[in-house]
mmCIF file of N, CA and C in Angstrom:
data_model
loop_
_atom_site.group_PDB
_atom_site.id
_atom_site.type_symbol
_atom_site.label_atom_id
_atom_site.label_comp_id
_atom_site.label_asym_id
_atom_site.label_seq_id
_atom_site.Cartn_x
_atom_site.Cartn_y
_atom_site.Cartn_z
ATOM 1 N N UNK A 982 0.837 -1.177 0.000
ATOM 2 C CA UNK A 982 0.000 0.000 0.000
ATOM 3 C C UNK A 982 0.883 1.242 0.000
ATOM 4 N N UNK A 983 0.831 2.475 -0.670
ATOM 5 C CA UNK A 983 1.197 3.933 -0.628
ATOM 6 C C UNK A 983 1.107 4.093 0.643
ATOM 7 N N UNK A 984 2.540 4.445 1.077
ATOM 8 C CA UNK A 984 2.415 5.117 2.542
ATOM 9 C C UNK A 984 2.196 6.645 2.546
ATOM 10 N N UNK A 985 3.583 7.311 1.732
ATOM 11 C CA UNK A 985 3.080 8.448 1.174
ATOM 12 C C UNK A 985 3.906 8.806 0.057
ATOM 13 N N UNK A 986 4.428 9.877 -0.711
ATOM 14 C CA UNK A 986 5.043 10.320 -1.879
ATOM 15 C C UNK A 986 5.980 9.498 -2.185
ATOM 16 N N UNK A 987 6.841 8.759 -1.384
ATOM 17 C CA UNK A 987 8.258 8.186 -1.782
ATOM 18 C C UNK A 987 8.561 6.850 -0.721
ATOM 19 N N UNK A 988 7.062 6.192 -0.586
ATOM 20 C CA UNK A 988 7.363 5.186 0.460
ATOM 21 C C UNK A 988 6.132 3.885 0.587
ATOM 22 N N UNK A 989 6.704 3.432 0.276
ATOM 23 C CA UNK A 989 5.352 1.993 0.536
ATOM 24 C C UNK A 989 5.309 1.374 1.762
ATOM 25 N N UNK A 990 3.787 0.325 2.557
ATOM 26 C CA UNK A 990 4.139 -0.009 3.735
ATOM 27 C C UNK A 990 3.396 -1.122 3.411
ATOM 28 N N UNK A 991 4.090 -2.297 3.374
ATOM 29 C CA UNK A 991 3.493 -3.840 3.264
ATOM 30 C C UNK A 991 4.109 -4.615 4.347
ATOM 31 N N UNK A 992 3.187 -5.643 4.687
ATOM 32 C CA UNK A 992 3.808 -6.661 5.607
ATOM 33 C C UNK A 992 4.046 -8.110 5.066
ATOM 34 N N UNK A 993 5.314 -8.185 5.962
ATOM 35 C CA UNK A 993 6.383 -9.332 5.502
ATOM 36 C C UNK A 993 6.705 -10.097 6.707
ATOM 37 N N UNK A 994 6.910 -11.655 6.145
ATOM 38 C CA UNK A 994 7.634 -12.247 7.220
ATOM 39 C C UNK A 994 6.532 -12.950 7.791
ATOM 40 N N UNK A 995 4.853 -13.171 6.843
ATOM 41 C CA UNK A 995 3.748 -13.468 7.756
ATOM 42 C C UNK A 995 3.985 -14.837 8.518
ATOM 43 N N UNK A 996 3.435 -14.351 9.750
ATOM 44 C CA UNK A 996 3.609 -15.725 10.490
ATOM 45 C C UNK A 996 1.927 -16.396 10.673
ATOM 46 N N UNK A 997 1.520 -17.015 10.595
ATOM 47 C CA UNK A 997 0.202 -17.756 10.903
ATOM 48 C C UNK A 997 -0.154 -18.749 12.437
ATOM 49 N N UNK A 998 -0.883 -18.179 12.835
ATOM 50 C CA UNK A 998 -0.540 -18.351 14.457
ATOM 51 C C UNK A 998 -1.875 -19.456 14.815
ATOM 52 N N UNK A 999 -2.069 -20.770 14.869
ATOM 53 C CA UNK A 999 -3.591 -21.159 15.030
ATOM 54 C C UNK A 999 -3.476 -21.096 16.506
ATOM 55 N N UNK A 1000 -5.333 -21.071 16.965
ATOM 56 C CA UNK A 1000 -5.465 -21.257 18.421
ATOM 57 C C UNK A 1000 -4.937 -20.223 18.950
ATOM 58 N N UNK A 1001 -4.758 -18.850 18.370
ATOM 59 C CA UNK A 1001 -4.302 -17.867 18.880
ATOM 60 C C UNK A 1001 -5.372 -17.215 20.488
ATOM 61 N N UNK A 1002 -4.503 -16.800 21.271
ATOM 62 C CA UNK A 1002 -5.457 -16.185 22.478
ATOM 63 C C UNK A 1002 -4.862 -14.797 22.560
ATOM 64 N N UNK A 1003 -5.836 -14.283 22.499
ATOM 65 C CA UNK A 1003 -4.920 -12.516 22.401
ATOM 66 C C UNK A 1003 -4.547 -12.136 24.041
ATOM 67 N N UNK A 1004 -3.793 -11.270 24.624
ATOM 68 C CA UNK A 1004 -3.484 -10.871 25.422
ATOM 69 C C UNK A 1004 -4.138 -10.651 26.629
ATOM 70 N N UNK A 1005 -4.936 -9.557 26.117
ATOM 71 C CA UNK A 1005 -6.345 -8.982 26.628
ATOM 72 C C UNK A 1005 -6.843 -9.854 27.525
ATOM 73 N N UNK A 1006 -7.258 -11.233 26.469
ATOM 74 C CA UNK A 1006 -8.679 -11.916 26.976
ATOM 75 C C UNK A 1006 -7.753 -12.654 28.268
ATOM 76 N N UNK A 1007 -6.334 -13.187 27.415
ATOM 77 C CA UNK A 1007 -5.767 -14.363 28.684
ATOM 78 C C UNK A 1007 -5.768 -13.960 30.062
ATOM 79 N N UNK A 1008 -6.029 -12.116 30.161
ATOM 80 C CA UNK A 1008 -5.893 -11.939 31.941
ATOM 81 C C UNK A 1008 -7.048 -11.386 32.057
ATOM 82 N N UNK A 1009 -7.951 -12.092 31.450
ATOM 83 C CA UNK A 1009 -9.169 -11.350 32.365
ATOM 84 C C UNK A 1009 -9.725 -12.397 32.884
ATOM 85 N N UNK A 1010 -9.592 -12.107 34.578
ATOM 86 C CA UNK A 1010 -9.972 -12.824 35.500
ATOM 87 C C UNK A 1010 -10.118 -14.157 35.383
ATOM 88 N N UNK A 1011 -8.863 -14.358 34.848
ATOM 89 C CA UNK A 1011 -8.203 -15.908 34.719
ATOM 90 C C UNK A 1011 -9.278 -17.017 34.553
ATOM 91 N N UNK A 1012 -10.239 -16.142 33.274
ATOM 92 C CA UNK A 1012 -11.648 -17.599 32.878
ATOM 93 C C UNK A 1012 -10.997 -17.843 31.408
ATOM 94 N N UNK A 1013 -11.158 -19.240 31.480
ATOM 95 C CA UNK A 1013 -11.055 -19.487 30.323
ATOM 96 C C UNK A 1013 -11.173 -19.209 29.046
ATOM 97 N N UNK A 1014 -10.464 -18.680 27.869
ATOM 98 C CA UNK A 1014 -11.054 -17.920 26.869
ATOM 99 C C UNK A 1014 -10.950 -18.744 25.592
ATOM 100 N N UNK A 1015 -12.002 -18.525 24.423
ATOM 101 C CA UNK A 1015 -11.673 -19.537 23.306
ATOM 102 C C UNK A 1015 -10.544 -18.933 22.459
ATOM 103 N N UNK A 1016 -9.583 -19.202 21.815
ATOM 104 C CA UNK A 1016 -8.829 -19.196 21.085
ATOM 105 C C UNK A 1016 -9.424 -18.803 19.672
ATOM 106 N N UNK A 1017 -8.976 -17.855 19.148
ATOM 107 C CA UNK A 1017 -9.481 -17.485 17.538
ATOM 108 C C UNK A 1017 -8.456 -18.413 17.083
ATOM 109 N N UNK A 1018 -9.412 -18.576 15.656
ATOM 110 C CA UNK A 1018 -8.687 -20.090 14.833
ATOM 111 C C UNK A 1018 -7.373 -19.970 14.532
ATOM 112 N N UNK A 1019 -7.396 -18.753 14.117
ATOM 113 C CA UNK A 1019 -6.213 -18.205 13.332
ATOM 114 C C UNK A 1019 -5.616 -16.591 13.445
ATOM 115 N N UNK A 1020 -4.529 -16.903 14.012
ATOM 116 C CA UNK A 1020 -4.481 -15.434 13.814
ATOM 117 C C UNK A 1020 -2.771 -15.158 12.685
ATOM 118 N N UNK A 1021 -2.777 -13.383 12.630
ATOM 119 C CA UNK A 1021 -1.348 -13.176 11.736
ATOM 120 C C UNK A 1021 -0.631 -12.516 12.286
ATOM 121 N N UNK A 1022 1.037 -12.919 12.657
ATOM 122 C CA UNK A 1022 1.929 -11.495 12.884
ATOM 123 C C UNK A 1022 3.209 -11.072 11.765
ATOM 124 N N UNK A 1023 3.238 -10.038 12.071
ATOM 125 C CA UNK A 1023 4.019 -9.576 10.717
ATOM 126 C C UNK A 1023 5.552 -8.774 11.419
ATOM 127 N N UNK A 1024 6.944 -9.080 11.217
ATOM 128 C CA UNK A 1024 8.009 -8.998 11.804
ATOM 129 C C UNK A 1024 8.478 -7.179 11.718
ATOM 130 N N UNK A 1025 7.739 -6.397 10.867
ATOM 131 C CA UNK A 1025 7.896 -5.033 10.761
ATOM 132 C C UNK A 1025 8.159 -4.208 11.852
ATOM 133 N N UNK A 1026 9.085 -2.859 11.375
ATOM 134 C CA UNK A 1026 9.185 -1.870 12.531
ATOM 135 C C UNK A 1026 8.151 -1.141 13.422
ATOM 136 N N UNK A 1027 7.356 -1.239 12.370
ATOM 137 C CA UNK A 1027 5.789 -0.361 12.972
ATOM 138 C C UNK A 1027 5.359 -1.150 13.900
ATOM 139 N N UNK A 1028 4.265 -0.335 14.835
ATOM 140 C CA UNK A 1028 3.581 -0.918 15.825
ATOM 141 C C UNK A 1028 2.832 -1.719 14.953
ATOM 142 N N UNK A 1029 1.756 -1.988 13.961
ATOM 143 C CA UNK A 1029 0.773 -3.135 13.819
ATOM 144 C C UNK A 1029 1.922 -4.604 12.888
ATOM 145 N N UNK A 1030 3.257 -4.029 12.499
ATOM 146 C CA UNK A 1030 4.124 -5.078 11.888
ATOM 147 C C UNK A 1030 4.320 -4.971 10.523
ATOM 148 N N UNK A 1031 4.081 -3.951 10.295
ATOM 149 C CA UNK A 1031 4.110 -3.736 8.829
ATOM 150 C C UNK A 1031 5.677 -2.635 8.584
ATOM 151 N N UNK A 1032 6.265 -2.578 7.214
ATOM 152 C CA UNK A 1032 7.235 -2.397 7.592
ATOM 153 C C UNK A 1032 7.398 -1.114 6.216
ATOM 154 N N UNK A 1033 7.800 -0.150 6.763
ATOM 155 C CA UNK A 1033 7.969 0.961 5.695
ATOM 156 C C UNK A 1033 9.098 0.812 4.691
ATOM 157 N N UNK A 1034 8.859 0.936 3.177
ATOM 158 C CA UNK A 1034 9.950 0.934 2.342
ATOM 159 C C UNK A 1034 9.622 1.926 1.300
ATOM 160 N N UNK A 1035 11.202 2.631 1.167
ATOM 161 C CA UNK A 1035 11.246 3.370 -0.138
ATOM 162 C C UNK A 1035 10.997 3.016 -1.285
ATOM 163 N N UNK A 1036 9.692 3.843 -2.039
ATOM 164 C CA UNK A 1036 9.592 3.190 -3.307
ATOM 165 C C UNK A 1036 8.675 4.699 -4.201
ATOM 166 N N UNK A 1037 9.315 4.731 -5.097
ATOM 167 C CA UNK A 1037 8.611 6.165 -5.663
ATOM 168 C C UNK A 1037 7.115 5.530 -6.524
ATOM 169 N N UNK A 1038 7.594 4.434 -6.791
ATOM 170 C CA UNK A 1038 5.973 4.200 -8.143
ATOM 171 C C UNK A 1038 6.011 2.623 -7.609
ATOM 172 N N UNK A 1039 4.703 2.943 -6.414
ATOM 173 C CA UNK A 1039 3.887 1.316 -5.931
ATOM 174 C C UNK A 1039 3.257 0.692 -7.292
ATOM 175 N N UNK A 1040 3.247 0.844 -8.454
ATOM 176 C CA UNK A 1040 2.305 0.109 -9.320
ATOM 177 C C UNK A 1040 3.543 -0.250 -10.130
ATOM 178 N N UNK A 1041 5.093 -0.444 -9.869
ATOM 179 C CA UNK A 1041 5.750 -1.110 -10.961
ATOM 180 C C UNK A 1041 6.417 -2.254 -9.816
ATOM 181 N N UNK A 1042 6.006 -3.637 -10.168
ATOM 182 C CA UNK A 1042 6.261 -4.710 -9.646
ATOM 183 C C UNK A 1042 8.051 -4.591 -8.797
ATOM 184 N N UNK A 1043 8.593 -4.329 -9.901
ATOM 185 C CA UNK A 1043 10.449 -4.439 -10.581
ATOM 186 C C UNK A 1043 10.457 -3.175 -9.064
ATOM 187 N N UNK A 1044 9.969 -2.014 -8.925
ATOM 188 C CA UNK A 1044 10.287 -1.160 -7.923
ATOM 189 C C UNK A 1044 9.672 -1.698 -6.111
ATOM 190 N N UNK A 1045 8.893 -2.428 -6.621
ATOM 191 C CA UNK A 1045 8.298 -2.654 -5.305
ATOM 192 C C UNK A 1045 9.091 -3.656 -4.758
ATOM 193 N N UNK A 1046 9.588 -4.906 -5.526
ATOM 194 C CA UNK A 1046 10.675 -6.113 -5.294
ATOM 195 C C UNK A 1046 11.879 -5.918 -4.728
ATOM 196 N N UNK A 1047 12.458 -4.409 -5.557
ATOM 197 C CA UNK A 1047 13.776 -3.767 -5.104
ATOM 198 C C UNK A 1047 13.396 -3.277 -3.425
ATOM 199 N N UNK A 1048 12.155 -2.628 -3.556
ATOM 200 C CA UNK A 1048 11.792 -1.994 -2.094
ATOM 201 C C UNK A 1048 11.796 -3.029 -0.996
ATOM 202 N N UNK A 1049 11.222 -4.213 -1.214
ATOM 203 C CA UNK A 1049 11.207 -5.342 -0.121
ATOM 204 C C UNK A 1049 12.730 -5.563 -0.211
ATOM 205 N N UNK A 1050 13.533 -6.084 -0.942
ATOM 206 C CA UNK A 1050 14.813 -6.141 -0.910
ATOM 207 C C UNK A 1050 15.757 -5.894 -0.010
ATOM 208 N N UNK A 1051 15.554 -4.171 -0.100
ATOM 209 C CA UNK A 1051 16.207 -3.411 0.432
ATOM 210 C C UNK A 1051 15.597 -3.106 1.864
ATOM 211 N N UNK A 1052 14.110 -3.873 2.239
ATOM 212 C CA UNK A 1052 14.273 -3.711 3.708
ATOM 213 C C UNK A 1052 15.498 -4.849 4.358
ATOM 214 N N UNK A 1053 15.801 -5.742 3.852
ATOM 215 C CA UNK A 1053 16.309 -6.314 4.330
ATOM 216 C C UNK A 1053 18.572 -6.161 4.262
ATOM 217 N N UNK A 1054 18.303 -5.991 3.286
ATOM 218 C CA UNK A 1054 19.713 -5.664 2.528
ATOM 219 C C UNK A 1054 20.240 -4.918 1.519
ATOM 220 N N UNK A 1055 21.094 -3.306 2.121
ATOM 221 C CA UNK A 1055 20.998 -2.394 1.913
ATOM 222 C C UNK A 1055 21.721 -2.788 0.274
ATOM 223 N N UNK A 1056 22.126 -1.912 -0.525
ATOM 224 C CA UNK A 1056 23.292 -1.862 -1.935
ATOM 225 C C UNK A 1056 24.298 -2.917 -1.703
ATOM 226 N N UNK A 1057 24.967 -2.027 -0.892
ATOM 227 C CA UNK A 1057 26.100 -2.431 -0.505
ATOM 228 C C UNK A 1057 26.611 -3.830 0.181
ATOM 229 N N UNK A 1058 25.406 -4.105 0.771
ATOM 230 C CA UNK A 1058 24.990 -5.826 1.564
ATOM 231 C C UNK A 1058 25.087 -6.355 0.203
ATOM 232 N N UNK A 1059 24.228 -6.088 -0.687
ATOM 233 C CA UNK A 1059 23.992 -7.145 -1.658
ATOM 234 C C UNK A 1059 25.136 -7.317 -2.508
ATOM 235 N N UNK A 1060 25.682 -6.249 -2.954
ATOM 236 C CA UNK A 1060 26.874 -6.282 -3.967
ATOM 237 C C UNK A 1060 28.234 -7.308 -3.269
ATOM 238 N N UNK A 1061 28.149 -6.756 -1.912
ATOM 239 C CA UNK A 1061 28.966 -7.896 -0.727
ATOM 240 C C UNK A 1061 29.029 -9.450 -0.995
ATOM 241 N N UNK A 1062 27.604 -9.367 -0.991
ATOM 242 C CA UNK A 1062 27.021 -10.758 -0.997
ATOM 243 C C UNK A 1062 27.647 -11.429 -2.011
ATOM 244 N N UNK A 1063 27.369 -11.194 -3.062
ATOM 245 C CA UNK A 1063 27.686 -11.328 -4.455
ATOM 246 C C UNK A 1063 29.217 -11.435 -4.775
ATOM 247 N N UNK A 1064 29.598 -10.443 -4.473
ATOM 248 C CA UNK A 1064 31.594 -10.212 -4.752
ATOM 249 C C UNK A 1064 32.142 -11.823 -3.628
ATOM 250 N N UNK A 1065 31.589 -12.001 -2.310
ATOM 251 C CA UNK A 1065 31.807 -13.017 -1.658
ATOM 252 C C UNK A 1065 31.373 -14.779 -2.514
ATOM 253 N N UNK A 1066 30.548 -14.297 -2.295
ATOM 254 C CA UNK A 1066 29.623 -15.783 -3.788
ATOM 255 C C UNK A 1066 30.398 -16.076 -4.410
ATOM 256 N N UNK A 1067 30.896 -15.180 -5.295
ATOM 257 C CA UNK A 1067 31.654 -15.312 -6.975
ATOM 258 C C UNK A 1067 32.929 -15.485 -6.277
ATOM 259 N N UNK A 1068 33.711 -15.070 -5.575
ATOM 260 C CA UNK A 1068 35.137 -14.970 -5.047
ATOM 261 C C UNK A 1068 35.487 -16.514 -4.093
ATOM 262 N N UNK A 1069 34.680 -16.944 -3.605
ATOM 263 C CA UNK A 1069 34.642 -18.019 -2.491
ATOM 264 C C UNK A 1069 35.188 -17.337 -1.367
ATOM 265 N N UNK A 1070 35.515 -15.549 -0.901
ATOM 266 C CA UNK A 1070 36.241 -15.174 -0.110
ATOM 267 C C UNK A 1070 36.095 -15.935 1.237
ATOM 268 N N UNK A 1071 35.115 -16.056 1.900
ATOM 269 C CA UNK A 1071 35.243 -17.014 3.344
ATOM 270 C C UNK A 1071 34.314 -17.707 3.410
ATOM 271 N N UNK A 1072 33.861 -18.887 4.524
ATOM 272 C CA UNK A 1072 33.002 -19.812 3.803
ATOM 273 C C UNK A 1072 31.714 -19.842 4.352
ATOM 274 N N UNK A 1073 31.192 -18.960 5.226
ATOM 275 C CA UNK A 1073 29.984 -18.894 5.057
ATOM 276 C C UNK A 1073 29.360 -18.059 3.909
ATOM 277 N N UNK A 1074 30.023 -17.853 2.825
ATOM 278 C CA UNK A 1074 29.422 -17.253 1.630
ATOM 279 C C UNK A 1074 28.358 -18.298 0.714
ATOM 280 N N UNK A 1075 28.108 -19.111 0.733
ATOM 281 C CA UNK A 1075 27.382 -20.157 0.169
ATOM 282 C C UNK A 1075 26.187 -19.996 1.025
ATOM 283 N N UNK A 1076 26.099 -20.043 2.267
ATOM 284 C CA UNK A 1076 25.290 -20.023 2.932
ATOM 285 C C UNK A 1076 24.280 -18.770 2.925
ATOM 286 N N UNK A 1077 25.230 -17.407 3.334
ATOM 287 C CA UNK A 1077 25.132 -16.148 3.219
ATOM 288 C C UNK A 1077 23.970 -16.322 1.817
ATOM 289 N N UNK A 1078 24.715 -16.231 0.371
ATOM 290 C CA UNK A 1078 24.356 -16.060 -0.806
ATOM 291 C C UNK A 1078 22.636 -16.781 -1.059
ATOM 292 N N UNK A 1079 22.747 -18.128 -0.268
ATOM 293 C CA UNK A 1079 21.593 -19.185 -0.486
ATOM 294 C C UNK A 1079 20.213 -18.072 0.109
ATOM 295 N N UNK A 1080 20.882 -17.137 1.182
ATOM 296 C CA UNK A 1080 19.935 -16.326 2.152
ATOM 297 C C UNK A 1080 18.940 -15.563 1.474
ATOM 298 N N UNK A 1081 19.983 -14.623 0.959
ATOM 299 C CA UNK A 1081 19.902 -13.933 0.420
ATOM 300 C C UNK A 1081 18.991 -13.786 -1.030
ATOM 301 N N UNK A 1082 19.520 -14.836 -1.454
ATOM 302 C CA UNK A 1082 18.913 -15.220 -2.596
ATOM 303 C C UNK A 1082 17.276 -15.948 -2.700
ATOM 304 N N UNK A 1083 17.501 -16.559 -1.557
ATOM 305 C CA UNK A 1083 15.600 -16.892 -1.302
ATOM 306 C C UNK A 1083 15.048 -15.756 -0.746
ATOM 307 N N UNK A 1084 15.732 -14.837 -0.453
ATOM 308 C CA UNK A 1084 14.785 -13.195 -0.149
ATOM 309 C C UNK A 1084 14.559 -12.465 -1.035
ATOM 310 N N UNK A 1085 15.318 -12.703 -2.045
ATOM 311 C CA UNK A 1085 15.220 -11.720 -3.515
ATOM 312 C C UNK A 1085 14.099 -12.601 -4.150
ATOM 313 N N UNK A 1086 13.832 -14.028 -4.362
ATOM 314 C CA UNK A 1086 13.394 -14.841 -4.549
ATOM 315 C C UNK A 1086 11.588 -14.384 -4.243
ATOM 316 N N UNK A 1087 11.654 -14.359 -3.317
ATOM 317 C CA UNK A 1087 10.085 -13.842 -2.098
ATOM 318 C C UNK A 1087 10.068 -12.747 -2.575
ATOM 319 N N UNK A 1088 11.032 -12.035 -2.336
ATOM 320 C CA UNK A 1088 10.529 -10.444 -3.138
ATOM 321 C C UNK A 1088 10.232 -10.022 -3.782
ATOM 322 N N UNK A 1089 10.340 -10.990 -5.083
ATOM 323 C CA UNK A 1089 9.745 -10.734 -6.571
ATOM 324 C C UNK A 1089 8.459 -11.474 -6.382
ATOM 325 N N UNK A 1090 8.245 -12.549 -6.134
ATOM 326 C CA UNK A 1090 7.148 -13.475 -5.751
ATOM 327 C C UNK A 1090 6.191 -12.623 -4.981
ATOM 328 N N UNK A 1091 6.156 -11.987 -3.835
ATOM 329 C CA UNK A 1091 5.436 -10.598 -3.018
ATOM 330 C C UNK A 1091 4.962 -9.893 -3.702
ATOM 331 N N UNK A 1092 6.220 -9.165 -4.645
ATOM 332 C CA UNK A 1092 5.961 -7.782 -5.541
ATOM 333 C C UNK A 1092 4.733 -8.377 -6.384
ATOM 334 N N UNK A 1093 5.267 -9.364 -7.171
ATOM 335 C CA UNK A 1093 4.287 -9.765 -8.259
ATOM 336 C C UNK A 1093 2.722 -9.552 -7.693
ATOM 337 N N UNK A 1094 2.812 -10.460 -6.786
ATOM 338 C CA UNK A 1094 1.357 -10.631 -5.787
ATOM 339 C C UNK A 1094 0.838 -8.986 -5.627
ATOM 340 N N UNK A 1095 1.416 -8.686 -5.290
ATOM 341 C CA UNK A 1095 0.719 -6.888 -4.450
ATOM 342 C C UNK A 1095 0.168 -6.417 -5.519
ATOM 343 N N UNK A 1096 1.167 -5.781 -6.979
ATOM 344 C CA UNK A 1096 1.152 -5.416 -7.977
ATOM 345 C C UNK A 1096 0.209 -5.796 -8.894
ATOM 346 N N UNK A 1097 0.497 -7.090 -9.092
ATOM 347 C CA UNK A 1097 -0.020 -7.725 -10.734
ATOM 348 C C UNK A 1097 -1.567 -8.271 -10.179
ATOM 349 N N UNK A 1098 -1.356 -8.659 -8.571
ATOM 350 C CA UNK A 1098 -2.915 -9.707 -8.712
ATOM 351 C C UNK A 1098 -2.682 -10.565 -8.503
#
């Protein structure tokens, strides 16, 4: 969703929670409460979990993918990533790269979703 002029705010990282008991209900006067079936949390900076990213034009997939991206791993992370990958410089780079790469992976997969439908 448009957060505002130069920023999108989507949530990532969904977690799916069954038998959820919200907070609230568990301390009130210690009666038993039913569990909603299902509930969602989302790993974002914001209070409801949603997580702000730079993005000038929410309706081009390719900008919104880069935007999830880059909540996670700035330019310079990624180009890292990469120069380590290709180089074999130390050896959690395989690992590192595999990370990384299933996040870019989700991110286009996300973008598509938000964007396209």
């Amino acid at each position: 969703m448009k957060y505002d002029e130069q920023h999108i705010i989507g949530y990532l990282n969904e977690e799916v929670i069954d038998n959820f008991i919200p907070q609230q209900n568990a301390a009130e006067d210690g009666e038993n409460q039913e569990p909603w079936p299902k509930a969602y949390a989302y790993t974002g900076t914001e209070t409801d979990g949603g997580t702000v990213m730079k993005c000038e034009n929410p309706g081009d997939y390719g900008e919104v993918a880069n935007a999830i991206i880059r909540s996670k791993y700035s330019e310079s992370q990624e180009l890292a990533i990469q120069r380590h990958a290709i180089n074999g410089d130390y050896s959690e780079s395989a690992q590192e790269y595999m990370e990384y790469n299933e996040w870019c992976t989700q991110a286009v997969a996300t973008a598509k979703r938000w964007v396209l439908g």
